[in-house]
Amino acid sequence: MGILHDDVVIITEPKKEGDPSVITINCPDKTGLGCDLCRIILFFGVSIVRGDVSTDGKWCFLVFWVVGNSETRWDLLKKRLMDTCPSCSSASGIYFYRQELQPPKPPDVFLLKFCCYDRRALLHDVTVALCELELTIKKVKVSTTPDGKVMDLFFVTDTRELLQTKKRQDEVSDHLKAATGNAMISCEIEKVGPEITACSQSSSFLPSAVMEDMFNLEMPAELPSGLLTSSCVSVTMDNSLSPGHTLVQIMCKDHKGLLYDIMRTLKDYNIQISYGRFSMKQRRNCEIDLFIVQADGKKIVDPSKQKALTSRLQMELLRPLRVAVVSKGPDTELLVANPVELSGKGRPLVFYDITLALKMLDTGIFSAKIGRHLVKDREWEVYRVLLDEGDGLSVPRKKIEEGVWKMLMGWE
């Protein structure tokens, strides 16, 4: 193709204030590339307001119109997007990336033991610092001691793959100290085995009624009243408009990570997008047209396969995350769950949004855990936050549920 390395990803600043920036990506294709790119854009807190995607199965061209903020690190975003794109040399003779031929090396996992004096919103400030350092939180255990200290155990991976070095560890320690002021007591980092963050096979870690509601992936005939969901989602399939592709048309309300949720679902089903267009209309209503094929390059004609994919897309867009506030003995626990990609990658910024929402609700955190659980043959990332009620929970449970849900959906 003759494309220069620096031209693989181009980010164009808006010509006038209020207009979106434009990200143009021109590189070899691989199955699931759109999902991987959208996950990175979501991690950087950037919203996609319009998009065009096209590929011939060997080379792809993507354009995203995006909106960031004053703190968006555009140069670093470009670098991470370029790191994700296949090298240009892989375009010759290889139509689609084959995971079984190129198994990705799992990233090293490190235990970050962080001890400090407790204060309001401390956990969110620490989470912000870890995000700024490009450390991905895989598992967490946070506890508060009676003498007003907090012991945070973060199992993390390092996007920069340098956490084994003293220089990088010192950078992390200094950044956390700056973020927490004089509250930090100690910070220790050590490498651990990947089995530490492995998925738990236990499916009885929650009451059965909560399990059934939170981890249902089937589209019910009628949604229960009071359930936190997005607005009406319409998903239709049509095989009459293209001789070689199935057209999927989606209409729904926008939410944070919308395009990522669509892309990860199609990636899990091993569906390839040949052409797609995403646009946002009035009142954040979105329209998405996708021309897709199966892994064998053929359109989807089997009615059962059409129904399964349609139902899963509807459910993933109605409830991309699950939120509930429940009783745990005499205490109150916030539960948040989201499905993990079949590749093993989780949703970005969930813990960040949870801690930010609780900070805005002026609700303290007594303890927190993040773990992965296998429920109904699907892996889930589950966040369990025991709320610090003090003299009694001053914020109603329903308000906490709605506040966390709106933050996660980008509707705050």
Tab-separated table of C-alpha atoms in Angstrom:
chain	number	residue	atom	x	y	z
A	1	MET	CA	0.000	0.000	0.000
A	2	GLY	CA	2.984	2.317	0.441
A	3	ILE	CA	1.594	3.892	3.607
A	4	LEU	CA	4.022	5.549	6.024
A	5	HIS	CA	4.156	4.296	9.612
A	6	ASP	CA	3.162	7.716	10.981
A	7	ASP	CA	0.117	7.746	8.704
A	8	VAL	CA	-1.364	4.564	10.181
A	9	VAL	CA	-3.120	6.712	12.798
A	10	ILE	CA	-3.803	10.410	12.221
A	11	ILE	CA	-5.585	12.589	14.768
A	12	THR	CA	-6.830	15.892	13.350
A	13	GLU	CA	-7.717	18.707	15.716
A	14	PRO	CA	-11.070	20.478	15.211
A	15	LYS	CA	-11.032	23.592	13.038
A	16	LYS	CA	-13.294	25.470	15.418
A	17	GLU	CA	-14.268	25.163	19.056
A	18	GLY	CA	-17.070	22.690	19.678
A	19	ASP	CA	-16.317	20.530	16.650
A	20	PRO	CA	-15.081	16.949	17.148
A	21	SER	CA	-11.535	15.781	16.556
A	22	VAL	CA	-11.090	13.197	13.795
A	23	ILE	CA	-9.164	9.923	14.212
A	24	THR	CA	-8.233	8.245	10.913
A	25	ILE	CA	-6.830	4.700	10.974
A	26	ASN	CA	-5.449	3.032	7.844
A	27	CYS	CA	-3.860	-0.377	8.427
A	28	PRO	CA	-4.028	-4.140	7.782
A	29	ASP	CA	-7.147	-5.805	9.110
A	30	LYS	CA	-7.594	-8.488	11.731
A	31	THR	CA	-10.709	-9.963	13.274
A	32	GLY	CA	-11.750	-7.903	16.303
A	33	LEU	CA	-9.581	-4.887	15.434
A	34	GLY	CA	-12.558	-2.502	15.682
A	35	CYS	CA	-13.315	-3.795	19.190
A	36	ASP	CA	-9.696	-3.360	20.306
A	37	LEU	CA	-9.531	0.202	18.952
A	38	CYS	CA	-12.852	1.197	20.540
A	39	ARG	CA	-11.689	-0.208	23.890
A	40	ILE	CA	-8.595	2.012	23.791
A	41	ILE	CA	-10.645	5.081	22.867
A	42	LEU	CA	-12.990	4.303	25.768
A	43	PHE	CA	-10.031	3.892	28.163
A	44	PHE	CA	-8.855	7.415	27.316
A	45	GLY	CA	-12.284	8.841	28.181
A	46	VAL	CA	-12.967	9.923	24.597
A	47	SER	CA	-16.511	9.745	23.180
A	48	ILE	CA	-17.213	8.628	19.605
A	49	VAL	CA	-19.983	10.739	18.048
A	50	ARG	CA	-19.715	9.426	14.490
A	51	GLY	CA	-17.870	6.649	12.714
A	52	ASP	CA	-17.187	4.979	9.358
A	53	VAL	CA	-15.548	1.572	8.959
A	54	SER	CA	-14.669	-0.312	5.780
A	55	THR	CA	-12.483	-3.307	4.942
A	56	ASP	CA	-11.851	-5.723	2.085
A	57	GLY	CA	-10.769	-8.417	4.544
A	58	LYS	CA	-7.108	-7.557	4.121
A	59	TRP	CA	-6.875	-3.792	4.626
A	60	CYS	CA	-9.171	-1.560	6.657
A	61	PHE	CA	-9.951	2.148	6.844
A	62	LEU	CA	-11.642	3.628	9.907
A	63	VAL	CA	-12.661	7.190	10.707
A	64	PHE	CA	-13.944	8.220	14.145
A	65	TRP	CA	-15.238	11.689	14.992
A	66	VAL	CA	-14.542	12.021	18.707
A	67	VAL	CA	-14.880	14.421	21.615
A	68	GLY	CA	-12.285	14.564	24.365
A	69	ASN	CA	-11.668	17.049	27.158
A	70	SER	CA	-8.939	19.360	28.402
A	71	GLU	CA	-7.093	16.440	30.011
A	72	THR	CA	-7.145	14.080	27.006
A	73	ARG	CA	-3.640	12.847	26.189
A	74	TRP	CA	-3.961	12.812	22.412
A	75	ASP	CA	-0.318	11.901	21.671
A	76	LEU	CA	-0.479	8.912	24.006
A	77	LEU	CA	-3.854	7.866	22.563
A	78	LYS	CA	-2.310	7.901	19.080
A	79	LYS	CA	0.605	5.772	20.279
A	80	ARG	CA	-1.678	3.182	21.893
A	81	LEU	CA	-3.860	2.995	18.767
A	82	MET	CA	-0.769	2.498	16.602
A	83	ASP	CA	0.470	-0.251	18.951
A	84	THR	CA	-2.828	-2.092	18.423
A	85	CYS	CA	-2.815	-1.908	14.621
A	86	PRO	CA	-1.197	-4.879	12.841
A	87	SER	CA	2.073	-4.075	11.126
A	88	CYS	CA	1.825	-3.160	7.470
A	89	SER	CA	3.937	-6.163	6.486
A	90	SER	CA	1.181	-8.486	7.695
A	91	ALA	CA	-1.169	-7.356	4.930
A	92	SER	CA	0.322	-9.558	2.238
A	93	GLY	CA	-1.367	-12.906	1.958
A	94	ILE	CA	-3.106	-12.898	5.352
A	95	TYR	CA	-6.804	-12.137	5.229
A	96	PHE	CA	-7.694	-12.322	8.886
A	97	TYR	CA	-5.752	-12.605	12.111
A	98	ARG	CA	-5.943	-16.159	13.431
A	99	GLN	CA	-5.801	-16.306	17.193
A	100	GLU	CA	-4.785	-19.967	17.300
A	101	LEU	CA	-1.709	-19.195	15.142
A	102	GLN	CA	-0.743	-16.051	17.069
A	103	PRO	CA	-1.706	-16.524	20.720
A	104	PRO	CA	-1.072	-13.253	22.550
A	105	LYS	CA	1.375	-13.411	25.427
A	106	PRO	CA	-0.535	-12.725	28.650
A	107	PRO	CA	0.745	-9.588	30.376
A	108	ASP	CA	2.694	-9.918	33.613
A	109	VAL	CA	0.611	-9.345	36.752
A	110	PHE	CA	1.954	-7.295	39.660
A	111	LEU	CA	0.708	-6.847	43.211
A	112	LEU	CA	0.693	-3.234	44.337
A	113	LYS	CA	0.381	-3.036	48.129
A	114	PHE	CA	-0.588	0.478	49.100
A	115	CYS	CA	-1.066	1.547	52.721
A	116	CYS	CA	-2.252	5.005	53.749
A	117	TYR	CA	-4.406	6.978	56.163
A	118	ASP	CA	-8.078	6.943	55.252
A	119	ARG	CA	-10.040	9.948	54.051
A	120	ARG	CA	-13.132	10.623	51.948
A	121	ALA	CA	-12.810	9.818	48.230
A	122	LEU	CA	-9.300	8.375	48.735
A	123	LEU	CA	-9.996	5.268	46.652
A	124	HIS	CA	-11.113	7.346	43.670
A	125	ASP	CA	-7.958	9.496	43.824
A	126	VAL	CA	-5.812	6.338	43.858
A	127	THR	CA	-7.796	4.882	40.938
A	128	VAL	CA	-7.310	8.098	38.940
A	129	ALA	CA	-3.566	7.924	39.570
A	130	LEU	CA	-3.383	4.300	38.391
A	131	CYS	CA	-5.268	5.192	35.198
A	132	GLU	CA	-2.889	8.083	34.544
A	133	LEU	CA	0.002	5.629	34.937
A	134	GLU	CA	-1.653	3.252	32.399
A	135	LEU	CA	-1.926	0.477	34.961
A	136	THR	CA	-4.901	-1.797	34.328
A	137	ILE	CA	-6.625	-3.024	37.475
A	138	LYS	CA	-7.322	-6.763	37.223
A	139	LYS	CA	-8.279	-7.483	40.823
A	140	VAL	CA	-8.678	-5.418	43.989
A	141	LYS	CA	-9.027	-5.966	47.691
A	142	VAL	CA	-9.483	-2.828	49.784
A	143	SER	CA	-10.027	-2.864	53.548
A	144	THR	CA	-10.209	-0.268	56.306
A	145	THR	CA	-8.653	-0.897	59.732
A	146	PRO	CA	-10.159	0.303	63.035
A	147	ASP	CA	-7.305	2.799	63.506
A	148	GLY	CA	-8.226	4.740	60.356
A	149	LYS	CA	-5.782	3.176	57.908
A	150	VAL	CA	-6.472	1.635	54.511
A	151	MET	CA	-4.704	-1.352	52.980
A	152	ASP	CA	-5.205	-1.501	49.211
A	153	LEU	CA	-4.147	-4.587	47.276
A	154	PHE	CA	-4.231	-3.870	43.539
A	155	PHE	CA	-3.369	-6.643	41.081
A	156	VAL	CA	-2.414	-4.738	37.933
A	157	THR	CA	-0.857	-5.078	34.501
A	158	ASP	CA	1.282	-2.379	32.940
A	159	THR	CA	0.436	-1.147	29.449
A	160	ARG	CA	4.030	0.053	29.112
A	161	GLU	CA	5.391	-3.361	30.259
A	162	LEU	CA	8.008	-1.734	32.497
A	163	LEU	CA	6.705	-2.393	35.999
A	164	GLN	CA	9.447	-4.934	36.657
A	165	THR	CA	12.009	-2.084	36.569
A	166	LYS	CA	12.952	0.014	39.600
A	167	LYS	CA	12.563	3.233	37.610
A	168	ARG	CA	8.951	2.446	36.750
A	169	GLN	CA	8.180	1.310	40.306
A	170	ASP	CA	9.608	4.560	41.667
A	171	GLU	CA	7.467	6.489	39.166
A	172	VAL	CA	4.344	4.678	40.381
A	173	SER	CA	5.193	5.286	44.050
A	174	ASP	CA	5.939	8.982	43.479
A	175	HIS	CA	2.727	9.466	41.480
A	176	LEU	CA	0.600	7.818	44.170
A	177	LYS	CA	2.289	9.902	46.859
A	178	ALA	CA	1.526	13.091	44.928
A	179	ALA	CA	-2.083	12.003	44.400
A	180	THR	CA	-2.716	11.242	48.082
A	181	GLY	CA	-0.632	13.979	49.677
A	182	ASN	CA	0.670	13.106	53.131
A	183	ALA	CA	-1.765	10.176	53.461
A	184	MET	CA	0.576	7.548	51.981
A	185	ILE	CA	2.413	5.308	54.451
A	186	SER	CA	3.976	2.714	52.146
A	187	CYS	CA	3.902	1.382	48.576
A	188	GLU	CA	5.310	-2.000	47.559
A	189	ILE	CA	5.251	-3.674	44.134
A	190	GLU	CA	6.017	-7.313	43.346
A	191	LYS	CA	5.419	-9.659	40.434
A	192	VAL	CA	2.891	-12.455	40.979
A	193	GLY	CA	1.646	-15.407	38.962
A	194	PRO	CA	-1.244	-14.977	36.474
A	195	GLU	CA	-3.301	-17.532	38.431
A	196	ILE	CA	-3.925	-14.799	41.039
A	197	THR	CA	-6.368	-13.067	38.689
A	198	ALA	CA	-7.859	-16.246	37.210
A	199	CYS	CA	-11.602	-16.605	36.895
A	200	SER	CA	-13.365	-18.254	39.826
A	201	GLN	CA	-15.514	-21.253	38.970
A	202	SER	CA	-17.834	-20.581	41.898
A	203	SER	CA	-21.335	-19.460	40.955
A	204	SER	CA	-22.795	-19.247	44.448
A	205	PHE	CA	-21.118	-16.083	45.658
A	206	LEU	CA	-24.417	-14.150	45.611
A	207	PRO	CA	-28.013	-14.936	46.621
A	208	SER	CA	-29.890	-16.802	43.880
A	209	ALA	CA	-32.410	-13.994	43.287
A	210	VAL	CA	-29.609	-11.484	42.713
A	211	MET	CA	-27.730	-13.964	40.512
A	212	GLU	CA	-30.713	-14.505	38.230
A	213	ASP	CA	-31.301	-10.780	37.740
A	214	MET	CA	-27.689	-9.635	37.353
A	215	PHE	CA	-26.290	-12.361	35.111
A	216	ASN	CA	-29.122	-13.038	32.696
A	217	LEU	CA	-27.921	-12.674	29.093
A	218	GLU	CA	-31.175	-13.763	27.458
A	219	MET	CA	-33.547	-11.114	26.155
A	220	PRO	CA	-36.785	-11.527	28.181
A	221	ALA	CA	-40.187	-11.114	26.554
A	222	GLU	CA	-40.814	-8.251	28.973
A	223	LEU	CA	-38.280	-6.383	31.089
A	224	PRO	CA	-39.099	-6.343	34.823
A	225	SER	CA	-40.218	-2.972	36.169
A	226	GLY	CA	-37.592	-0.967	38.025
A	227	LEU	CA	-34.701	-2.573	36.136
A	228	LEU	CA	-31.897	-0.183	35.188
A	229	THR	CA	-31.696	-0.322	31.388
A	230	SER	CA	-31.057	1.928	28.422
A	231	SER	CA	-33.956	3.230	26.364
A	232	CYS	CA	-35.629	1.132	23.685
A	233	VAL	CA	-33.132	-0.729	21.502
A	234	SER	CA	-34.056	-1.848	17.992
A	235	VAL	CA	-31.943	-4.446	16.146
A	236	THR	CA	-33.000	-5.728	12.725
A	237	MET	CA	-31.308	-7.922	10.101
A	238	ASP	CA	-31.833	-7.827	6.346
A	239	ASN	CA	-30.335	-10.096	3.675
A	240	SER	CA	-32.107	-8.522	0.690
A	241	LEU	CA	-30.036	-5.340	0.272
A	242	SER	CA	-26.644	-6.930	-0.408
A	243	PRO	CA	-25.759	-10.072	-2.375
A	244	GLY	CA	-22.864	-10.943	-0.073
A	245	HIS	CA	-23.594	-9.334	3.286
A	246	THR	CA	-26.159	-9.275	6.061
A	247	LEU	CA	-27.226	-5.753	6.994
A	248	VAL	CA	-27.623	-5.133	10.724
A	249	GLN	CA	-29.467	-1.928	11.609
A	250	ILE	CA	-29.391	-0.675	15.195
A	251	MET	CA	-31.269	2.245	16.713
A	252	CYS	CA	-30.700	3.087	20.360
A	253	LYS	CA	-29.764	5.788	22.849
A	254	ASP	CA	-26.099	6.662	23.088
A	255	HIS	CA	-24.100	5.576	26.125
A	256	LYS	CA	-20.444	5.522	27.119
A	257	GLY	CA	-18.753	2.765	25.137
A	258	LEU	CA	-21.714	2.112	22.815
A	259	LEU	CA	-19.576	1.294	19.797
A	260	TYR	CA	-17.287	-0.839	21.965
A	261	ASP	CA	-20.293	-2.866	23.196
A	262	ILE	CA	-21.381	-3.543	19.613
A	263	MET	CA	-17.881	-4.410	18.438
A	264	ARG	CA	-17.085	-6.744	21.366
A	265	THR	CA	-20.351	-8.634	20.827
A	266	LEU	CA	-19.599	-9.150	17.135
A	267	LYS	CA	-16.012	-10.144	17.984
A	268	ASP	CA	-17.259	-12.776	20.441
A	269	TYR	CA	-19.488	-14.191	17.692
A	270	ASN	CA	-16.535	-14.113	15.249
A	271	ILE	CA	-18.472	-11.767	12.964
A	272	GLN	CA	-16.547	-9.571	10.528
A	273	ILE	CA	-17.682	-6.069	9.533
A	274	SER	CA	-17.098	-5.212	5.884
A	275	TYR	CA	-18.650	-1.758	6.109
A	276	GLY	CA	-20.235	0.185	8.924
A	277	ARG	CA	-21.566	3.652	9.675
A	278	PHE	CA	-22.415	5.156	13.050
A	279	SER	CA	-24.121	8.512	13.573
A	280	MET	CA	-25.728	10.380	16.451
A	281	LYS	CA	-29.011	12.204	15.953
A	282	GLN	CA	-31.016	14.530	18.200
A	283	ARG	CA	-31.357	13.711	21.918
A	284	ARG	CA	-28.381	11.333	21.723
A	285	ASN	CA	-30.309	8.847	19.599
A	286	CYS	CA	-27.956	6.718	17.491
A	287	GLU	CA	-28.270	4.901	14.197
A	288	ILE	CA	-25.811	2.183	13.200
A	289	ASP	CA	-25.687	0.309	9.878
A	290	LEU	CA	-23.336	-2.671	9.639
A	291	PHE	CA	-22.734	-4.934	6.639
A	292	ILE	CA	-21.394	-8.147	8.135
A	293	VAL	CA	-20.303	-11.668	7.219
A	294	GLN	CA	-19.539	-14.801	9.215
A	295	ALA	CA	-16.011	-16.173	9.628
A	296	ASP	CA	-16.507	-18.181	6.409
A	297	GLY	CA	-17.162	-14.952	4.484
A	298	LYS	CA	-20.858	-15.678	3.968
A	299	LYS	CA	-23.947	-13.790	5.112
A	300	ILE	CA	-26.040	-15.027	8.042
A	301	VAL	CA	-29.015	-16.943	6.633
A	302	ASP	CA	-29.720	-19.400	9.459
A	303	PRO	CA	-32.773	-17.980	11.342
A	304	SER	CA	-31.542	-19.399	14.667
A	305	LYS	CA	-28.169	-17.653	14.273
A	306	GLN	CA	-29.898	-14.404	13.320
A	307	LYS	CA	-32.151	-14.629	16.359
A	308	ALA	CA	-29.258	-15.408	18.715
A	309	LEU	CA	-27.133	-12.491	17.492
A	310	THR	CA	-30.085	-10.076	17.471
A	311	SER	CA	-31.067	-11.036	21.021
A	312	ARG	CA	-27.491	-10.728	22.322
A	313	LEU	CA	-27.001	-7.296	20.718
A	314	GLN	CA	-30.276	-6.068	22.206
A	315	MET	CA	-29.349	-7.277	25.679
A	316	GLU	CA	-25.794	-5.939	25.544
A	317	LEU	CA	-27.063	-2.495	24.552
A	318	LEU	CA	-29.954	-2.436	27.017
A	319	ARG	CA	-27.777	-3.590	29.932
A	320	PRO	CA	-24.066	-3.345	29.100
A	321	LEU	CA	-23.466	-3.299	32.860
A	322	ARG	CA	-25.510	-4.541	35.807
A	323	VAL	CA	-25.898	-2.461	38.979
A	324	ALA	CA	-27.608	-3.348	42.258
A	325	VAL	CA	-27.484	-2.279	45.913
A	326	VAL	CA	-28.211	-5.204	48.240
A	327	SER	CA	-28.113	-6.094	51.910
A	328	LYS	CA	-25.176	-8.077	53.188
A	329	GLY	CA	-26.205	-8.952	56.708
A	330	PRO	CA	-26.509	-5.634	58.528
A	331	ASP	CA	-24.410	-3.855	55.878
A	332	THR	CA	-25.112	-2.410	52.432
A	333	GLU	CA	-23.208	-3.625	49.371
A	334	LEU	CA	-22.996	-2.145	45.887
A	335	LEU	CA	-22.673	-4.734	43.109
A	336	VAL	CA	-21.600	-3.969	39.563
A	337	ALA	CA	-21.007	-6.626	36.902
A	338	ASN	CA	-20.066	-6.640	33.248
A	339	PRO	CA	-19.376	-9.516	30.829
A	340	VAL	CA	-15.754	-10.155	29.891
A	341	GLU	CA	-14.741	-10.534	26.246
A	342	LEU	CA	-13.971	-14.087	25.166
A	343	SER	CA	-10.408	-12.835	24.639
A	344	GLY	CA	-10.264	-12.249	28.417
A	345	LYS	CA	-10.217	-8.465	28.272
A	346	GLY	CA	-12.488	-6.532	30.616
A	347	ARG	CA	-14.305	-3.232	30.238
A	348	PRO	CA	-12.157	-0.124	30.857
A	349	LEU	CA	-12.747	2.468	33.606
A	350	VAL	CA	-15.540	0.645	35.468
A	351	PHE	CA	-13.864	0.955	38.889
A	352	TYR	CA	-12.952	4.559	38.040
A	353	ASP	CA	-16.605	5.414	37.371
A	354	ILE	CA	-17.866	3.550	40.448
A	355	THR	CA	-15.526	5.415	42.806
A	356	LEU	CA	-16.262	8.750	41.095
A	357	ALA	CA	-20.021	8.243	41.400
A	358	LEU	CA	-19.741	7.395	45.107
A	359	LYS	CA	-17.494	10.409	45.620
A	360	MET	CA	-20.125	12.667	44.011
A	361	LEU	CA	-22.812	11.036	46.173
A	362	ASP	CA	-20.630	11.678	49.240
A	363	THR	CA	-20.810	7.986	50.094
A	364	GLY	CA	-17.789	6.362	51.711
A	365	ILE	CA	-16.248	2.979	50.887
A	366	PHE	CA	-15.433	0.588	53.728
A	367	SER	CA	-14.071	-2.217	51.554
A	368	ALA	CA	-13.990	-3.237	47.901
A	369	LYS	CA	-13.242	-6.328	45.839
A	370	ILE	CA	-12.930	-7.008	42.132
A	371	GLY	CA	-12.976	-10.574	40.869
A	372	ARG	CA	-13.933	-12.689	37.892
A	373	HIS	CA	-16.596	-15.379	38.108
A	374	LEU	CA	-17.915	-17.941	35.685
A	375	VAL	CA	-21.713	-17.725	35.637
A	376	LYS	CA	-23.849	-19.629	33.131
A	377	ASP	CA	-20.781	-20.452	30.998
A	378	ARG	CA	-19.909	-16.759	30.728
A	379	GLU	CA	-17.070	-14.939	32.459
A	380	TRP	CA	-18.052	-11.811	34.384
A	381	GLU	CA	-16.082	-9.078	36.085
A	382	VAL	CA	-17.778	-8.413	39.419
A	383	TYR	CA	-17.216	-5.344	41.607
A	384	ARG	CA	-18.335	-5.615	45.242
A	385	VAL	CA	-18.210	-2.423	47.294
A	386	LEU	CA	-19.175	-2.440	50.965
A	387	LEU	CA	-20.456	1.041	51.717
A	388	ASP	CA	-19.303	2.982	54.769
A	389	GLU	CA	-22.584	3.768	56.486
A	390	GLY	CA	-21.170	5.448	59.601
A	391	ASP	CA	-24.208	6.446	61.650
A	392	GLY	CA	-26.504	5.163	58.919
A	393	LEU	CA	-26.688	5.335	55.131
A	394	SER	CA	-27.706	8.941	54.428
A	395	VAL	CA	-28.146	8.423	50.675
A	396	PRO	CA	-31.117	6.229	49.652
A	397	ARG	CA	-30.201	2.936	47.998
A	398	LYS	CA	-32.151	3.758	44.853
A	399	LYS	CA	-30.255	7.027	44.466
A	400	ILE	CA	-26.930	5.187	44.779
A	401	GLU	CA	-27.990	2.620	42.160
A	402	GLU	CA	-29.120	5.306	39.725
A	403	GLY	CA	-26.090	7.520	40.378
A	404	VAL	CA	-23.607	4.727	39.696
A	405	TRP	CA	-25.587	3.514	36.661
A	406	LYS	CA	-25.710	6.995	35.097
A	407	MET	CA	-21.989	7.506	35.664
A	408	LEU	CA	-21.177	4.160	34.025
A	409	MET	CA	-23.449	4.967	31.072
A	410	GLY	CA	-22.061	8.495	30.660
A	411	TRP	CA	-25.370	10.143	31.509
A	412	GLU	CA	-24.221	11.948	34.652
